[in-house]
Amino acid sequence: EVRLVESGGGLVKPGGSLRLSCAASGFTFSPYSMNWVRQAPGKGLEWVSSISGSSRDISYTDSVKGRFTISRENAKNSLYLQVNSLRAEDTAVYYCARDRASAGRYFYAMDVWGPGTTVTVSS
Amino acid sequence: QSALTQPASVSGSPGQSITISCTGTNGDVGGYNYVSWYQQHPGKAPKLIIYDVTNRPSGVSNRFSGSKSGNTASLTISGLQAEDEADYHCASYTSSSTRVFGGGTKLTVL
């Protein structure tokens, strides 16, 4: 079964840090681009960051640049998001999601999602 | 990186068809055929239902269809069923090599 499972969320004070992890199973992890997407309480989805299979291509939404760092360890089938200098507006469920691929072609669409991990930033 | 524009809510009766719009710019929706749509039930993770504007992943009902005209993409659900009641989110690749989502649309089946 193709599966993604996030961990590492929690309650943190403003200015604090966390390291979110996403464990992949049931598929060959290394070729796939991966994403972090977040959803604040009662709000829509917000794309946070993407990383290519080789880690060569990395991108971030403007509001997290300089504070968040995406990385991956293909040997461990794992995706990470280091979140620093946290603000109240970073409070959200954080999902990891895989970009779709088929017949050697990669798509800008997320076809596998984890259940999410909750980050709450509050004093 | 402004969010794509979706209506906050739409509604329809069982058996009817509804359409949800998703408006962006030449730098995202209008510039690429990389619009995707996601269905999200309360408390659940999103599910991909349309990719590359018009394509359905295997296992997604053919009652779901996508289209695009200029800077606006649309999701149409025909033959509405009770289980279609959910939030729907559009997304697009952008000219900055990033992604952007819409604000989400709540579909109510009356």
PDB file of C-alpha atoms in Angstrom:
ATOM      1  CA  GLU A   1       0.000   0.000   0.000  1.00  0.00           C
ATOM      2  CA  VAL A   2       1.299   3.434  -0.954  1.00  0.00           C
ATOM      3  CA  ARG A   3       1.467   5.477   2.232  1.00  0.00           C
ATOM      4  CA  LEU A   4       2.775   8.733   3.693  1.00  0.00           C
ATOM      5  CA  VAL A   5       2.801   9.404   7.429  1.00  0.00           C
ATOM      6  CA  GLU A   6       3.809  12.729   8.971  1.00  0.00           C
ATOM      7  CA  SER A   7       5.157  13.263  12.478  1.00  0.00           C
ATOM      8  CA  GLY A   8       6.867  15.919  14.561  1.00  0.00           C
ATOM      9  CA  GLY A   9       4.072  18.410  15.084  1.00  0.00           C
ATOM     10  CA  GLY A  10       3.218  19.897  18.440  1.00  0.00           C
ATOM     11  CA  LEU A  11       2.697  23.007  20.540  1.00  0.00           C
ATOM     12  CA  VAL A  12       5.537  25.506  20.296  1.00  0.00           C
ATOM     13  CA  LYS A  13       6.028  29.088  21.463  1.00  0.00           C
ATOM     14  CA  PRO A  14       6.446  31.956  18.979  1.00  0.00           C
ATOM     15  CA  GLY A  15      10.014  32.005  17.757  1.00  0.00           C
ATOM     16  CA  GLY A  16      10.426  28.292  18.374  1.00  0.00           C
ATOM     17  CA  SER A  17      11.401  25.474  16.023  1.00  0.00           C
ATOM     18  CA  LEU A  18      10.243  22.016  15.007  1.00  0.00           C
ATOM     19  CA  ARG A  19      11.355  19.348  12.570  1.00  0.00           C
ATOM     20  CA  LEU A  20       8.515  17.703  10.684  1.00  0.00           C
ATOM     21  CA  SER A  21       9.078  14.280   9.147  1.00  0.00           C
ATOM     22  CA  CYS A  22       7.212  12.287   6.515  1.00  0.00           C
ATOM     23  CA  ALA A  23       7.797   8.551   6.180  1.00  0.00           C
ATOM     24  CA  ALA A  24       7.013   7.049   2.776  1.00  0.00           C
ATOM     25  CA  SER A  25       6.243   3.395   2.117  1.00  0.00           C
ATOM     26  CA  GLY A  26       4.810   1.182  -0.605  1.00  0.00           C
ATOM     27  CA  PHE A  27       6.580   2.894  -3.522  1.00  0.00           C
ATOM     28  CA  THR A  28      10.061   3.764  -4.759  1.00  0.00           C
ATOM     29  CA  PHE A  29      10.570   7.124  -3.058  1.00  0.00           C
ATOM     30  CA  SER A  30      13.645   8.539  -4.778  1.00  0.00           C
ATOM     31  CA  PRO A  31      12.270   9.558  -8.211  1.00  0.00           C
ATOM     32  CA  TYR A  32       9.270  11.461  -6.900  1.00  0.00           C
ATOM     33  CA  SER A  33       9.052  15.179  -6.212  1.00  0.00           C
ATOM     34  CA  MET A  34       7.508  15.807  -2.812  1.00  0.00           C
ATOM     35  CA  ASN A  35       5.623  18.687  -1.275  1.00  0.00           C
ATOM     36  CA  TRP A  36       4.575  20.171   2.042  1.00  0.00           C
ATOM     37  CA  VAL A  37       1.100  21.717   2.102  1.00  0.00           C
ATOM     38  CA  ARG A  38      -0.533  23.291   5.151  1.00  0.00           C
ATOM     39  CA  GLN A  39      -4.066  24.131   6.193  1.00  0.00           C
ATOM     40  CA  ALA A  40      -4.794  26.649   8.932  1.00  0.00           C
ATOM     41  CA  PRO A  41      -7.910  26.003  11.043  1.00  0.00           C
ATOM     42  CA  GLY A  42     -11.032  26.616   8.959  1.00  0.00           C
ATOM     43  CA  LYS A  43      -8.998  27.798   5.968  1.00  0.00           C
ATOM     44  CA  GLY A  44      -8.002  26.505   2.543  1.00  0.00           C
ATOM     45  CA  LEU A  45      -4.894  24.639   1.516  1.00  0.00           C
ATOM     46  CA  GLU A  46      -1.604  26.519   1.190  1.00  0.00           C
ATOM     47  CA  TRP A  47       1.378  25.108  -0.711  1.00  0.00           C
ATOM     48  CA  VAL A  48       4.527  25.519   1.410  1.00  0.00           C
ATOM     49  CA  SER A  49       7.460  23.877  -0.374  1.00  0.00           C
ATOM     50  CA  SER A  50       8.527  21.340  -2.993  1.00  0.00           C
ATOM     51  CA  ILE A  51      11.673  19.281  -3.530  1.00  0.00           C
ATOM     52  CA  SER A  52      12.656  17.203  -6.561  1.00  0.00           C
ATOM     53  CA  GLY A  53      13.732  13.591  -6.302  1.00  0.00           C
ATOM     54  CA  SER A  54      17.420  14.451  -6.453  1.00  0.00           C
ATOM     55  CA  SER A  55      16.974  17.500  -4.143  1.00  0.00           C
ATOM     56  CA  ARG A  56      18.351  19.658  -6.965  1.00  0.00           C
ATOM     57  CA  ASP A  57      15.191  21.730  -7.339  1.00  0.00           C
ATOM     58  CA  ILE A  58      13.689  23.303  -4.222  1.00  0.00           C
ATOM     59  CA  SER A  59      11.073  26.030  -3.936  1.00  0.00           C
ATOM     60  CA  TYR A  60       9.158  27.791  -1.143  1.00  0.00           C
ATOM     61  CA  THR A  61       6.188  30.052  -0.743  1.00  0.00           C
ATOM     62  CA  ASP A  62       7.295  33.613   0.028  1.00  0.00           C
ATOM     63  CA  SER A  63       5.975  33.672   3.610  1.00  0.00           C
ATOM     64  CA  VAL A  64       8.314  30.874   4.763  1.00  0.00           C
ATOM     65  CA  LYS A  65      11.502  31.697   2.834  1.00  0.00           C
ATOM     66  CA  GLY A  66      14.439  32.000   5.197  1.00  0.00           C
ATOM     67  CA  ARG A  67      12.532  30.278   8.018  1.00  0.00           C
ATOM     68  CA  PHE A  68      11.635  26.827   6.656  1.00  0.00           C
ATOM     69  CA  THR A  69      13.959  24.291   5.034  1.00  0.00           C
ATOM     70  CA  ILE A  70      12.794  21.249   3.061  1.00  0.00           C
ATOM     71  CA  SER A  71      15.060  18.215   2.694  1.00  0.00           C
ATOM     72  CA  ARG A  72      14.896  14.492   2.024  1.00  0.00           C
ATOM     73  CA  GLU A  73      16.860  11.299   2.664  1.00  0.00           C
ATOM     74  CA  ASN A  74      16.081   8.893  -0.156  1.00  0.00           C
ATOM     75  CA  ALA A  75      17.912   6.045   1.569  1.00  0.00           C
ATOM     76  CA  LYS A  76      15.473   6.382   4.476  1.00  0.00           C
ATOM     77  CA  ASN A  77      12.376   7.065   2.321  1.00  0.00           C
ATOM     78  CA  SER A  78      11.905  10.241   4.304  1.00  0.00           C
ATOM     79  CA  LEU A  79      10.962  13.884   3.721  1.00  0.00           C
ATOM     80  CA  TYR A  80      11.598  16.639   6.234  1.00  0.00           C
ATOM     81  CA  LEU A  81      10.595  20.232   6.933  1.00  0.00           C
ATOM     82  CA  GLN A  82      12.668  22.216   9.421  1.00  0.00           C
ATOM     83  CA  VAL A  83      10.474  25.061  10.647  1.00  0.00           C
ATOM     84  CA  ASN A  84      12.195  27.913  12.512  1.00  0.00           C
ATOM     85  CA  SER A  85      11.162  31.326  13.837  1.00  0.00           C
ATOM     86  CA  LEU A  86       7.575  30.118  14.104  1.00  0.00           C
ATOM     87  CA  ARG A  87       4.737  32.624  14.146  1.00  0.00           C
ATOM     88  CA  ALA A  88       1.101  32.338  15.183  1.00  0.00           C
ATOM     89  CA  GLU A  89       0.115  32.353  11.504  1.00  0.00           C
ATOM     90  CA  ASP A  90       2.111  29.150  10.946  1.00  0.00           C
ATOM     91  CA  THR A  91      -0.464  27.272  13.056  1.00  0.00           C
ATOM     92  CA  ALA A  92      -1.877  24.609  10.735  1.00  0.00           C
ATOM     93  CA  VAL A  93      -2.119  20.952   9.824  1.00  0.00           C
ATOM     94  CA  TYR A  94       0.945  20.162   7.734  1.00  0.00           C
ATOM     95  CA  TYR A  95       0.552  17.532   5.022  1.00  0.00           C
ATOM     96  CA  CYS A  96       3.234  15.884   2.946  1.00  0.00           C
ATOM     97  CA  ALA A  97       2.121  14.987  -0.555  1.00  0.00           C
ATOM     98  CA  ARG A  98       3.659  13.183  -3.505  1.00  0.00           C
ATOM     99  CA  ASP A  99       3.636  14.555  -7.043  1.00  0.00           C
ATOM    100  CA  ARG A 100       1.964  12.231  -9.504  1.00  0.00           C
ATOM    101  CA  ALA A 101       4.099  10.288 -11.973  1.00  0.00           C
ATOM    102  CA  SER A 102       3.136   7.868 -14.716  1.00  0.00           C
ATOM    103  CA  ALA A 103       5.001   6.210 -17.596  1.00  0.00           C
ATOM    104  CA  GLY A 104       8.141   8.199 -16.876  1.00  0.00           C
ATOM    105  CA  ARG A 105       6.370  11.531 -16.868  1.00  0.00           C
ATOM    106  CA  TYR A 106       6.018  13.719 -13.785  1.00  0.00           C
ATOM    107  CA  PHE A 107       3.017  15.902 -13.113  1.00  0.00           C
ATOM    108  CA  TYR A 108       2.377  19.049 -11.064  1.00  0.00           C
ATOM    109  CA  ALA A 109      -0.427  17.364  -9.121  1.00  0.00           C
ATOM    110  CA  MET A 110      -0.358  15.668  -5.718  1.00  0.00           C
ATOM    111  CA  ASP A 111      -1.752  12.164  -5.827  1.00  0.00           C
ATOM    112  CA  VAL A 112      -0.792  10.737  -2.429  1.00  0.00           C
ATOM    113  CA  TRP A 113      -1.266  12.592   0.853  1.00  0.00           C
ATOM    114  CA  GLY A 114      -0.500  11.781   4.452  1.00  0.00           C
ATOM    115  CA  PRO A 115      -3.022  12.308   7.272  1.00  0.00           C
ATOM    116  CA  GLY A 116      -1.160  15.424   8.440  1.00  0.00           C
ATOM    117  CA  THR A 117       0.587  16.588  11.596  1.00  0.00           C
ATOM    118  CA  THR A 118      -0.632  19.581  13.607  1.00  0.00           C
ATOM    119  CA  VAL A 119       1.616  22.522  14.473  1.00  0.00           C
ATOM    120  CA  THR A 120       0.265  24.997  17.011  1.00  0.00           C
ATOM    121  CA  VAL A 121       2.207  28.184  17.694  1.00  0.00           C
ATOM    122  CA  SER A 122       1.053  29.851  20.886  1.00  0.00           C
ATOM    123  CA  SER A 123       2.505  31.370  24.027  1.00  0.00           C
TER     124      SER A 123
ATOM    125  CA  GLN B   1       1.951  34.486  -4.824  1.00  0.00           C
ATOM    126  CA  SER B   2      -1.725  35.408  -4.491  1.00  0.00           C
ATOM    127  CA  ALA B   3      -4.181  32.587  -3.972  1.00  0.00           C
ATOM    128  CA  LEU B   4      -6.409  31.572  -6.859  1.00  0.00           C
ATOM    129  CA  THR B   5      -9.991  32.817  -6.535  1.00  0.00           C
ATOM    130  CA  GLN B   6     -12.794  30.329  -5.867  1.00  0.00           C
ATOM    131  CA  PRO B   7     -16.372  30.933  -4.695  1.00  0.00           C
ATOM    132  CA  ALA B   8     -16.684  30.298  -0.965  1.00  0.00           C
ATOM    133  CA  SER B   9     -19.694  28.033  -1.432  1.00  0.00           C
ATOM    134  CA  VAL B  10     -21.915  26.389  -4.002  1.00  0.00           C
ATOM    135  CA  SER B  11     -24.932  24.149  -3.610  1.00  0.00           C
ATOM    136  CA  GLY B  12     -27.084  21.839  -5.655  1.00  0.00           C
ATOM    137  CA  SER B  13     -29.722  19.153  -5.358  1.00  0.00           C
ATOM    138  CA  PRO B  14     -29.108  15.439  -5.924  1.00  0.00           C
ATOM    139  CA  GLY B  15     -28.941  14.656  -9.628  1.00  0.00           C
ATOM    140  CA  GLN B  16     -28.140  18.211 -10.649  1.00  0.00           C
ATOM    141  CA  SER B  17     -24.843  19.540 -12.014  1.00  0.00           C
ATOM    142  CA  ILE B  18     -22.722  22.248 -10.451  1.00  0.00           C
ATOM    143  CA  THR B  19     -19.626  24.105 -11.599  1.00  0.00           C
ATOM    144  CA  ILE B  20     -16.885  25.589  -9.425  1.00  0.00           C
ATOM    145  CA  SER B  21     -14.654  28.266 -10.910  1.00  0.00           C
ATOM    146  CA  CYS B  22     -10.998  28.938 -10.170  1.00  0.00           C
ATOM    147  CA  THR B  23      -9.569  32.233 -11.422  1.00  0.00           C
ATOM    148  CA  GLY B  24      -5.892  33.065 -11.617  1.00  0.00           C
ATOM    149  CA  THR B  25      -3.575  35.001 -13.900  1.00  0.00           C
ATOM    150  CA  ASN B  26      -1.438  34.552 -16.981  1.00  0.00           C
ATOM    151  CA  GLY B  27       1.335  33.521 -14.595  1.00  0.00           C
ATOM    152  CA  ASP B  28      -0.477  30.469 -13.311  1.00  0.00           C
ATOM    153  CA  VAL B  29      -3.849  29.132 -14.537  1.00  0.00           C
ATOM    154  CA  GLY B  30      -3.705  30.934 -17.877  1.00  0.00           C
ATOM    155  CA  GLY B  31      -0.090  30.133 -18.608  1.00  0.00           C
ATOM    156  CA  TYR B  32       0.026  26.385 -18.059  1.00  0.00           C
ATOM    157  CA  ASN B  33      -2.200  23.331 -18.415  1.00  0.00           C
ATOM    158  CA  TYR B  34      -1.206  22.263 -14.906  1.00  0.00           C
ATOM    159  CA  VAL B  35      -4.423  22.909 -13.002  1.00  0.00           C
ATOM    160  CA  SER B  36      -5.445  20.243 -10.506  1.00  0.00           C
ATOM    161  CA  TRP B  37      -8.498  19.804  -8.295  1.00  0.00           C
ATOM    162  CA  TYR B  38      -8.807  18.158  -4.880  1.00  0.00           C
ATOM    163  CA  GLN B  39     -11.775  16.920  -2.883  1.00  0.00           C
ATOM    164  CA  GLN B  40     -11.546  17.111   0.909  1.00  0.00           C
ATOM    165  CA  HIS B  41     -14.072  15.699   3.354  1.00  0.00           C
ATOM    166  CA  PRO B  42     -14.094  17.105   6.909  1.00  0.00           C
ATOM    167  CA  GLY B  43     -11.148  15.947   8.971  1.00  0.00           C
ATOM    168  CA  LYS B  44      -9.623  14.067   6.045  1.00  0.00           C
ATOM    169  CA  ALA B  45      -6.659  14.609   3.746  1.00  0.00           C
ATOM    170  CA  PRO B  46      -7.322  15.993   0.263  1.00  0.00           C
ATOM    171  CA  LYS B  47      -7.847  13.606  -2.661  1.00  0.00           C
ATOM    172  CA  LEU B  48      -6.726  14.331  -6.223  1.00  0.00           C
ATOM    173  CA  ILE B  49      -9.700  14.247  -8.621  1.00  0.00           C
ATOM    174  CA  ILE B  50      -8.458  16.171 -11.690  1.00  0.00           C
ATOM    175  CA  TYR B  51      -4.938  16.864 -13.000  1.00  0.00           C
ATOM    176  CA  ASP B  52      -3.610  18.694 -16.063  1.00  0.00           C
ATOM    177  CA  VAL B  53      -6.927  20.602 -16.332  1.00  0.00           C
ATOM    178  CA  THR B  54      -9.040  17.745 -17.688  1.00  0.00           C
ATOM    179  CA  ASN B  55      -7.592  14.363 -16.649  1.00  0.00           C
ATOM    180  CA  ARG B  56      -9.048  12.042 -14.026  1.00  0.00           C
ATOM    181  CA  PRO B  57      -6.880   9.623 -12.041  1.00  0.00           C
ATOM    182  CA  SER B  58      -7.892   6.001 -12.175  1.00  0.00           C
ATOM    183  CA  GLY B  59     -10.800   5.321  -9.833  1.00  0.00           C
ATOM    184  CA  VAL B  60     -12.274   8.821  -9.887  1.00  0.00           C
ATOM    185  CA  SER B  61     -15.870   8.956 -11.091  1.00  0.00           C
ATOM    186  CA  ASN B  62     -16.499  10.301 -14.584  1.00  0.00           C
ATOM    187  CA  ARG B  63     -19.092  12.577 -13.002  1.00  0.00           C
ATOM    188  CA  PHE B  64     -16.126  14.864 -12.285  1.00  0.00           C
ATOM    189  CA  SER B  65     -14.773  16.884 -15.215  1.00  0.00           C
ATOM    190  CA  GLY B  66     -12.419  19.819 -15.641  1.00  0.00           C
ATOM    191  CA  SER B  67     -11.953  22.567 -18.192  1.00  0.00           C
ATOM    192  CA  LYS B  68     -10.171  25.871 -18.676  1.00  0.00           C
ATOM    193  CA  SER B  69     -10.778  29.095 -20.563  1.00  0.00           C
ATOM    194  CA  GLY B  70      -8.184  31.836 -20.344  1.00  0.00           C
ATOM    195  CA  ASN B  71      -7.274  32.467 -16.714  1.00  0.00           C
ATOM    196  CA  THR B  72     -10.239  30.556 -15.306  1.00  0.00           C
ATOM    197  CA  ALA B  73     -10.427  26.815 -14.711  1.00  0.00           C
ATOM    198  CA  SER B  74     -13.640  25.028 -13.820  1.00  0.00           C
ATOM    199  CA  LEU B  75     -14.665  21.813 -12.105  1.00  0.00           C
ATOM    200  CA  THR B  76     -18.057  20.366 -13.026  1.00  0.00           C
ATOM    201  CA  ILE B  77     -19.769  17.662 -11.003  1.00  0.00           C
ATOM    202  CA  SER B  78     -22.719  16.054 -12.739  1.00  0.00           C
ATOM    203  CA  GLY B  79     -25.398  13.859 -11.201  1.00  0.00           C
ATOM    204  CA  LEU B  80     -24.745  15.246  -7.729  1.00  0.00           C
ATOM    205  CA  GLN B  81     -24.732  12.671  -4.953  1.00  0.00           C
ATOM    206  CA  ALA B  82     -24.814  13.124  -1.186  1.00  0.00           C
ATOM    207  CA  GLU B  83     -21.228  11.891  -0.875  1.00  0.00           C
ATOM    208  CA  ASP B  84     -20.026  14.727  -3.106  1.00  0.00           C
ATOM    209  CA  GLU B  85     -20.632  17.143  -0.232  1.00  0.00           C
ATOM    210  CA  ALA B  86     -17.091  18.289   0.612  1.00  0.00           C
ATOM    211  CA  ASP B  87     -14.603  21.105   0.145  1.00  0.00           C
ATOM    212  CA  TYR B  88     -13.015  21.448  -3.290  1.00  0.00           C
ATOM    213  CA  HIS B  89      -9.646  23.077  -3.893  1.00  0.00           C
ATOM    214  CA  CYS B  90      -7.991  24.065  -7.157  1.00  0.00           C
ATOM    215  CA  ALA B  91      -4.237  24.418  -7.631  1.00  0.00           C
ATOM    216  CA  SER B  92      -1.863  25.495 -10.371  1.00  0.00           C
ATOM    217  CA  TYR B  93       1.801  25.506 -11.242  1.00  0.00           C
ATOM    218  CA  THR B  94       3.170  29.047 -11.571  1.00  0.00           C
ATOM    219  CA  SER B  95       5.729  30.946 -13.611  1.00  0.00           C
ATOM    220  CA  SER B  96       7.889  31.207 -10.467  1.00  0.00           C
ATOM    221  CA  SER B  97       8.196  27.390 -10.409  1.00  0.00           C
ATOM    222  CA  THR B  98       5.960  27.311  -7.342  1.00  0.00           C
ATOM    223  CA  ARG B  99       2.409  26.087  -6.755  1.00  0.00           C
ATOM    224  CA  VAL B 100      -0.635  28.026  -5.667  1.00  0.00           C
ATOM    225  CA  PHE B 101      -3.987  26.858  -4.296  1.00  0.00           C
ATOM    226  CA  GLY B 102      -7.373  28.501  -4.358  1.00  0.00           C
ATOM    227  CA  GLY B 103      -9.202  29.431  -1.179  1.00  0.00           C
ATOM    228  CA  GLY B 104     -11.450  26.381  -1.394  1.00  0.00           C
ATOM    229  CA  THR B 105     -15.170  25.973  -2.118  1.00  0.00           C
ATOM    230  CA  LYS B 106     -17.660  24.276   0.177  1.00  0.00           C
ATOM    231  CA  LEU B 107     -20.169  22.190  -1.776  1.00  0.00           C
ATOM    232  CA  THR B 108     -23.501  21.558  -0.093  1.00  0.00           C
ATOM    233  CA  VAL B 109     -25.830  18.910  -1.495  1.00  0.00           C
ATOM    234  CA  LEU B 110     -29.330  20.059  -0.593  1.00  0.00           C
TER     235      LEU B 110
END
